[in-house]
PDB file of C-alpha atoms and ligand atoms in Angstrom:
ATOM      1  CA  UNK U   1     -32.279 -47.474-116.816  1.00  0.00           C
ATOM      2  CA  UNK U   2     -35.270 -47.789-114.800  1.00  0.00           C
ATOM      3  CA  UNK U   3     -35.408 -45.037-111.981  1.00  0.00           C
ATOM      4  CA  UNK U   4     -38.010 -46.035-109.173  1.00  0.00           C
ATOM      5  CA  UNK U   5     -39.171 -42.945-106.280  1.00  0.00           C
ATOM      6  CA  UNK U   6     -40.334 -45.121-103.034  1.00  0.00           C
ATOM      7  CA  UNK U   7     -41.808 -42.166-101.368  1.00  0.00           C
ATOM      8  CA  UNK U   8     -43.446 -42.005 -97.760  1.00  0.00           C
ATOM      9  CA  UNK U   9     -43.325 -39.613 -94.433  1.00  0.00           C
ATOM     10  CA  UNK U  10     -40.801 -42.111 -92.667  1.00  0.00           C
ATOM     11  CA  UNK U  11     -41.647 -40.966 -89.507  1.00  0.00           C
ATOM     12  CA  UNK U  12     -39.511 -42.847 -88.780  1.00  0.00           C
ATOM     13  CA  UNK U  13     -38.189 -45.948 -91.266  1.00  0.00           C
ATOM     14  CA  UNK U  14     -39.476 -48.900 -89.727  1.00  0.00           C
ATOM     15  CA  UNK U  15     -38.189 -52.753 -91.147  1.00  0.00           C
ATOM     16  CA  UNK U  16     -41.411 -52.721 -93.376  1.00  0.00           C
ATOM     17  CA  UNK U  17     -39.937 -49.694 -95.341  1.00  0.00           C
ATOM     18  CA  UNK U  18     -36.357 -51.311 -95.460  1.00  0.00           C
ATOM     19  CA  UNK U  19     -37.260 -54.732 -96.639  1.00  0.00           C
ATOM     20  CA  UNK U  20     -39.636 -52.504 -99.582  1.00  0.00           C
ATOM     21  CA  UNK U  21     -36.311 -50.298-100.161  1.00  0.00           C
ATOM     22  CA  UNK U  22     -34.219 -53.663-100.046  1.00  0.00           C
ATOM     23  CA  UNK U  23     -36.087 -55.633-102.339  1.00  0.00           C
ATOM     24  CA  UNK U  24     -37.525 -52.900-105.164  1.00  0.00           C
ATOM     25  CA  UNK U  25     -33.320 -52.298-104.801  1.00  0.00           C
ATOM     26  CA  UNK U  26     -32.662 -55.738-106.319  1.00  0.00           C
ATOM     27  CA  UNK U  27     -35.359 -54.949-109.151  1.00  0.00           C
ATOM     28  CA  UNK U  28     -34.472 -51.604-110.313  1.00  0.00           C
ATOM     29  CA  UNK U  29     -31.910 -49.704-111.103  1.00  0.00           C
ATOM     30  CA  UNK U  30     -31.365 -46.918-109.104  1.00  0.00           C
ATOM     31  CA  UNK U  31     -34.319 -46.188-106.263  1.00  0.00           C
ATOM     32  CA  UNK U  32     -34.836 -42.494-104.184  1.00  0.00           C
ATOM     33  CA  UNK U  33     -36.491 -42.682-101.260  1.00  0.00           C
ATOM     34  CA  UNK U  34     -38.529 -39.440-100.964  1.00  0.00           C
ATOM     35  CA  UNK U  35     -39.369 -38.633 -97.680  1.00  0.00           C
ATOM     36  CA  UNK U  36     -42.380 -36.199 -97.515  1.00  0.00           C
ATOM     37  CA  UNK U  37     -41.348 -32.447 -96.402  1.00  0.00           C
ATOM     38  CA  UNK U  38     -45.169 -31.844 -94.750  1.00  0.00           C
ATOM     39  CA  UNK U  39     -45.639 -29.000 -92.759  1.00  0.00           C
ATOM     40  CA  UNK U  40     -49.576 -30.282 -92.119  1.00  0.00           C
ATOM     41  CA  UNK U  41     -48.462 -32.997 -90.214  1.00  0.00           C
ATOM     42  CA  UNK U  42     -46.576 -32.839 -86.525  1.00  0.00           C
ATOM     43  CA  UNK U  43     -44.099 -35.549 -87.154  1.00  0.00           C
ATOM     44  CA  UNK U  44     -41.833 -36.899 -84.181  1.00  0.00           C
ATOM     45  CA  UNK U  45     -38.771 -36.458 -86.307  1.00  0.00           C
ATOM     46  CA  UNK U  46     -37.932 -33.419 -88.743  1.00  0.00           C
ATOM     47  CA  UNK U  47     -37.251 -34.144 -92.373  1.00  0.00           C
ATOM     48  CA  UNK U  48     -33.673 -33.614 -92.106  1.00  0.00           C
ATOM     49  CA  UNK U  49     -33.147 -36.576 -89.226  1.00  0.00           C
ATOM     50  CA  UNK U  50     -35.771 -39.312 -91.098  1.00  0.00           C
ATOM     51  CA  UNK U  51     -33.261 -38.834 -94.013  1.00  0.00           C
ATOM     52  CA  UNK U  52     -30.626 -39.057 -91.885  1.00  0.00           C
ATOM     53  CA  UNK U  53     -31.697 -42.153 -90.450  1.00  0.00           C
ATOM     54  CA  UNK U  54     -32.832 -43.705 -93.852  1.00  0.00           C
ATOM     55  CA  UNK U  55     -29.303 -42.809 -95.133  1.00  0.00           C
ATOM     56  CA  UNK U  56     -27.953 -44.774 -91.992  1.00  0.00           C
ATOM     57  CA  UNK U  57     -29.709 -47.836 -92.626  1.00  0.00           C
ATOM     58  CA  UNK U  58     -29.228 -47.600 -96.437  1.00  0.00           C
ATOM     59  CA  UNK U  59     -25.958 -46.875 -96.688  1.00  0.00           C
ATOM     60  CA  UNK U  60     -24.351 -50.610 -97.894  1.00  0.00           C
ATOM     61  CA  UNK U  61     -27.163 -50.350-101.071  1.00  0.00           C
ATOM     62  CA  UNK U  62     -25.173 -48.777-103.526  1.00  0.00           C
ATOM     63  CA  UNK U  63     -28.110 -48.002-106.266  1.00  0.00           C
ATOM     64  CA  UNK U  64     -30.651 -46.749-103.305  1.00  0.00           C
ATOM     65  CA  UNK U  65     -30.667 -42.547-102.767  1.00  0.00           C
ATOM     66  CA  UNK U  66     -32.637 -40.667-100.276  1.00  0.00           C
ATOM     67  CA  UNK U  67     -33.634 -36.784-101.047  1.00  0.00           C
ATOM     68  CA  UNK U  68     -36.523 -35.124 -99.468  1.00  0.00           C
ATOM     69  CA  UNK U  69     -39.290 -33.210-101.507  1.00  0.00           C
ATOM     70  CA  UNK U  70     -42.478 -31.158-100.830  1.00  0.00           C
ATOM     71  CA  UNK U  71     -45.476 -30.811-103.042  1.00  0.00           C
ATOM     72  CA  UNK U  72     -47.008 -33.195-105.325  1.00  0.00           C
ATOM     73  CA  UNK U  73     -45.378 -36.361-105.541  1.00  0.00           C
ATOM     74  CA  UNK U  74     -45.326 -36.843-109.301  1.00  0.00           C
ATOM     75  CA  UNK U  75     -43.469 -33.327-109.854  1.00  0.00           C
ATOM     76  CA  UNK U  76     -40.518 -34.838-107.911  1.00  0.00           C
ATOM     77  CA  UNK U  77     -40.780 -38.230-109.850  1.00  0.00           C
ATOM     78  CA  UNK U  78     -40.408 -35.771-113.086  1.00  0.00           C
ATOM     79  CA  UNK U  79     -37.475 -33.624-111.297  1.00  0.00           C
ATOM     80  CA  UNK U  80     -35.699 -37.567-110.639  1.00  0.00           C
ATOM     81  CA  UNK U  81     -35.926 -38.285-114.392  1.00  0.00           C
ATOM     82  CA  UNK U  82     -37.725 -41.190-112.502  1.00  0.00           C
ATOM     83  CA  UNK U  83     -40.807 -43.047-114.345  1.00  0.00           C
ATOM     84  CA  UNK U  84     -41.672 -45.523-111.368  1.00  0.00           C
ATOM     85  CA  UNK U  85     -43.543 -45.138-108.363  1.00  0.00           C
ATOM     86  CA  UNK U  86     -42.997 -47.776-105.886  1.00  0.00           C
ATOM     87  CA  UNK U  87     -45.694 -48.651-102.785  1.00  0.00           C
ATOM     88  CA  UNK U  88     -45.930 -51.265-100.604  1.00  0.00           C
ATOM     89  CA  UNK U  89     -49.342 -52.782 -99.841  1.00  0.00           C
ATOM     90  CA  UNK U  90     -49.676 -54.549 -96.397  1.00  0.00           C
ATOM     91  CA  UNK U  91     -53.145 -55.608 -96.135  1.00  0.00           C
ATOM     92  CA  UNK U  92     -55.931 -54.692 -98.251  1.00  0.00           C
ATOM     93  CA  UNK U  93     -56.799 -52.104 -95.627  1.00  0.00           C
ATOM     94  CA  UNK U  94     -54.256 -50.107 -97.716  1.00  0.00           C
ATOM     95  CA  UNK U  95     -55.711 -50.819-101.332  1.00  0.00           C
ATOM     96  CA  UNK U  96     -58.108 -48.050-101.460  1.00  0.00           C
ATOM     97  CA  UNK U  97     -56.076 -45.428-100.459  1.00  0.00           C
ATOM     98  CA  UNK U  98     -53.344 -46.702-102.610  1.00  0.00           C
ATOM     99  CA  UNK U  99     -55.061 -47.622-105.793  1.00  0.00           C
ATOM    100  CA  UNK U 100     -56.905 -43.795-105.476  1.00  0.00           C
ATOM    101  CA  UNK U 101     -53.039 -42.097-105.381  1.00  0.00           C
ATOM    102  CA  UNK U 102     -51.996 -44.545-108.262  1.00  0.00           C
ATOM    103  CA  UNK U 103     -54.678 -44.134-110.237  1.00  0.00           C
ATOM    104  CA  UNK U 104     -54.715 -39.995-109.611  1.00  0.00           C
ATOM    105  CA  UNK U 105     -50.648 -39.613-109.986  1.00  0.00           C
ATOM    106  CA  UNK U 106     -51.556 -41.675-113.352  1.00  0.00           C
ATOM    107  CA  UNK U 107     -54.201 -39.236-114.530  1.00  0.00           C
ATOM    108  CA  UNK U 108     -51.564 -35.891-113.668  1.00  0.00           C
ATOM    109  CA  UNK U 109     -48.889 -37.482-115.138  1.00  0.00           C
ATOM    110  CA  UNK U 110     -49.343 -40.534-117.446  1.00  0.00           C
ATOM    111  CA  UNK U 111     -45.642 -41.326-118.228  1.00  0.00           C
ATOM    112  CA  UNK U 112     -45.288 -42.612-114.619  1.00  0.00           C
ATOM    113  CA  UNK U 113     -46.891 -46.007-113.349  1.00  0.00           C
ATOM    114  CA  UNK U 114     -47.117 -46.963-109.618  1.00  0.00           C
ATOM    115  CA  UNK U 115     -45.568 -50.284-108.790  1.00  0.00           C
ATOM    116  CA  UNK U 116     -46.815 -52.238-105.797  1.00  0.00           C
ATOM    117  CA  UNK U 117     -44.551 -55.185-103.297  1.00  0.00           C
ATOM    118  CA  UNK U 118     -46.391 -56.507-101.582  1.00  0.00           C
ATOM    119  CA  UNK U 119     -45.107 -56.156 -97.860  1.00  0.00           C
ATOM    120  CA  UNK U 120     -43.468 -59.055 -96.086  1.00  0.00           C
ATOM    121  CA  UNK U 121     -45.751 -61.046 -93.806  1.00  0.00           C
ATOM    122  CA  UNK U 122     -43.349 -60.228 -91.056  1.00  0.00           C
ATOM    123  CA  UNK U 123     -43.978 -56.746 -90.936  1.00  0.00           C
ATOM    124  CA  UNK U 124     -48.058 -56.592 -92.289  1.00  0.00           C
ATOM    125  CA  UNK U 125     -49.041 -55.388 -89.572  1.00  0.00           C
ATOM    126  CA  UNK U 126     -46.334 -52.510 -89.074  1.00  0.00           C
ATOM    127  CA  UNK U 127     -46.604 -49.140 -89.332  1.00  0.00           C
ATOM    128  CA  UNK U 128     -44.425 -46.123 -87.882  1.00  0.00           C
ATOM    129  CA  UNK U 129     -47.718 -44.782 -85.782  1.00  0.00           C
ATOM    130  CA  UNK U 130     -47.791 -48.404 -83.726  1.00  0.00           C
ATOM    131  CA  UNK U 131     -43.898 -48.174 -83.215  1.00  0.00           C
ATOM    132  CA  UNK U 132     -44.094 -44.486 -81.883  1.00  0.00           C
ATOM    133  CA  UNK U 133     -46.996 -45.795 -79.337  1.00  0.00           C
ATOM    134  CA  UNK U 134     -45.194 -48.441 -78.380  1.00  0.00           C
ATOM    135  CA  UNK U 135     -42.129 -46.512 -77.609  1.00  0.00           C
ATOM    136  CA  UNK U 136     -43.831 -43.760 -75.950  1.00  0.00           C
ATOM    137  CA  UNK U 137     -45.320 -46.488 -73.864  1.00  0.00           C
ATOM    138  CA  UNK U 138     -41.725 -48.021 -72.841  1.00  0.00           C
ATOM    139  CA  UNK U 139     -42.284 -51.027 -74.752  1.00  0.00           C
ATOM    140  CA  UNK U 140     -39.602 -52.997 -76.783  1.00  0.00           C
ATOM    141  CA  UNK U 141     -39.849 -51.612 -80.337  1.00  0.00           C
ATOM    142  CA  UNK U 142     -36.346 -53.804 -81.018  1.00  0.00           C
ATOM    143  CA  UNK U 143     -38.347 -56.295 -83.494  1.00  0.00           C
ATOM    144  CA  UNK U 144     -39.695 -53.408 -85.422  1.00  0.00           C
ATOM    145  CA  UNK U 145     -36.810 -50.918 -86.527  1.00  0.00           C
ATOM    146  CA  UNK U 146     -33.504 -50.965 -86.700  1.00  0.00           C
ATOM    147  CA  UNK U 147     -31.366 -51.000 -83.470  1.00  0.00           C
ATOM    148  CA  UNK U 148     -29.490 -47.383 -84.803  1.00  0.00           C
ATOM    149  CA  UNK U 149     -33.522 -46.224 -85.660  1.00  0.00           C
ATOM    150  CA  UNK U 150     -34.592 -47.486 -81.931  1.00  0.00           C
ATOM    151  CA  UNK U 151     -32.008 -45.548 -80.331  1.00  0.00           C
ATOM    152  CA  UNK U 152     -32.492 -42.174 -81.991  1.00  0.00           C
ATOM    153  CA  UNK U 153     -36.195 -43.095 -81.023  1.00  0.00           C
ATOM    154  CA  UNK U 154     -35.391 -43.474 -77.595  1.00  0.00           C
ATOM    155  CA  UNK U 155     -33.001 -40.614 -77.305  1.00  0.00           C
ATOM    156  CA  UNK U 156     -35.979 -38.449 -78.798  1.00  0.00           C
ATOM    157  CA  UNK U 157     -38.900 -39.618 -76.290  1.00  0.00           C
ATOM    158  CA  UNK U 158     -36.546 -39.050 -73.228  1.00  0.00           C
ATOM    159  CA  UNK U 159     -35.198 -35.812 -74.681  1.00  0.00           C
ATOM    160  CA  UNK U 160     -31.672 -36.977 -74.699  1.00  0.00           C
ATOM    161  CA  UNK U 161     -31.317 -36.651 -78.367  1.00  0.00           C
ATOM    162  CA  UNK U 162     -28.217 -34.689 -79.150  1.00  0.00           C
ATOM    163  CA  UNK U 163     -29.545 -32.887 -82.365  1.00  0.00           C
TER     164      UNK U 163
HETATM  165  O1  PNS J   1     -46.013 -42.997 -95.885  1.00  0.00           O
HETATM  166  P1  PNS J   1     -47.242 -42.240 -96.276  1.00  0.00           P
HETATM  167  O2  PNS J   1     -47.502 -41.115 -95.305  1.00  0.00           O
HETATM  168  O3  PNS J   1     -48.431 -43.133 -96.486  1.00  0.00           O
HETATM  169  O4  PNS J   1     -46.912 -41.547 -97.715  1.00  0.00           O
HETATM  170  C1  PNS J   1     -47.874 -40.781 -98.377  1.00  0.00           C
HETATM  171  C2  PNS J   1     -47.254 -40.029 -99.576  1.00  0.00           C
HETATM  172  C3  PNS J   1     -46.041 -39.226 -99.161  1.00  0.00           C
HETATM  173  C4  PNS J   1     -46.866 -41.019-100.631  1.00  0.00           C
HETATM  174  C5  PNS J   1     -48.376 -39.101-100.143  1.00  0.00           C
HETATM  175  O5  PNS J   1     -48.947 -38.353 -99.092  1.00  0.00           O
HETATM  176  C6  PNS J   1     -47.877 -38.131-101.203  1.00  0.00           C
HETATM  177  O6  PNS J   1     -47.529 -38.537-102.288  1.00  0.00           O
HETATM  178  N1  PNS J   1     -47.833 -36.832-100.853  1.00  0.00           N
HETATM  179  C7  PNS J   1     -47.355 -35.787-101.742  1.00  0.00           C
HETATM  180  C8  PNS J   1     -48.496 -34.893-102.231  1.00  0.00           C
HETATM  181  C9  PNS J   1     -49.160 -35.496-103.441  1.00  0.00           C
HETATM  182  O7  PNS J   1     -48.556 -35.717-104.475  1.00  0.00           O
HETATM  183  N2  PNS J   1     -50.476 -35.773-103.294  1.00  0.00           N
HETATM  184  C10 PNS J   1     -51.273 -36.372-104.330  1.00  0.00           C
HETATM  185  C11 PNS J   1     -51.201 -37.879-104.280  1.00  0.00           C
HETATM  186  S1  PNS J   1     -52.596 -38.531-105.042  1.00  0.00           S
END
């Protein structure tokens, strides 16, 4: 059984993560989406409500999982009994910084091997960082993220988010 960990900060799950989590769903068995617990960063959305919202918008996938973690990435692939690694590359603007986290997770813990999809052309040039500025800005972020991930978006910039 091949166990895949897509991991990222989801701040928050844009259509470039879901069509990765859709399509590495199709080619492995079971896949955890691992949504980065980092206390470093100042995200718009806490840990617990980017899970929430991946579990929305991953809920019909019945081999996809979503769990948090903190620390290095390849201890939690090890606590998953997982020995795949999955990253999309958009551009080759990304290659560096993802071949050097391959290439180091590989050297901590050689049992696990990155896997790369390339994104889909539709979303290249997407990132969560250009949807929050967009947003923030009062533009339409509907061709971006889901429509329950736009609203919680919306909710959270005009402070009328119930949690
Ligand atoms: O979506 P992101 O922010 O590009 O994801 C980056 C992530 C979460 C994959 C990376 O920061 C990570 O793995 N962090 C955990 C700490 C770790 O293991 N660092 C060493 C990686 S070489």
């Amino acid at each position: 059984m091949t166990v895949a960990v897509y991991p990222g900060s989801f701040d928050p799950v844009t259509l470039g993560h879901f069509d990765i989590i859709e399509r590495s769903s199709a080619i492995m068995d079971k896949v955890i989406v691992a949504v980065l617990n980092n206390n470093s960063k100042t995200p718009l959305f806490s840990v617990e409500e980017r899970v929430k919202m991946l579990v929305d918008v991953t809920r019909h996938f019945p081999n996809v999982e979503v769990r948090s973690f903190g620390g290095l990435l390849v201890d939690f692939v090890q606590e998953c009994h997982a020995g795949v690694i999955v990253r999309g590359l958009r551009a080759v603007t990304d290659f560096e910084y993802e071949l050097q986290m391959a290439q180091t997770n590989h050297v901590i813990a050689p049992e696990v091997d990155t896997v790369f999809l390339t994104t889909n052309l539709k979303y290249s040039y997407l990132s969560s960082s250009i949807v929050k500025e967009i947003a923030m800005y009062g533009g339409d972020i509907s061709a971006f993220v889901h429509p329950l991930v736009a609203e919680r978006i919306r909710a959270k910039l005009t402070g009328t988010d119930p949690q």
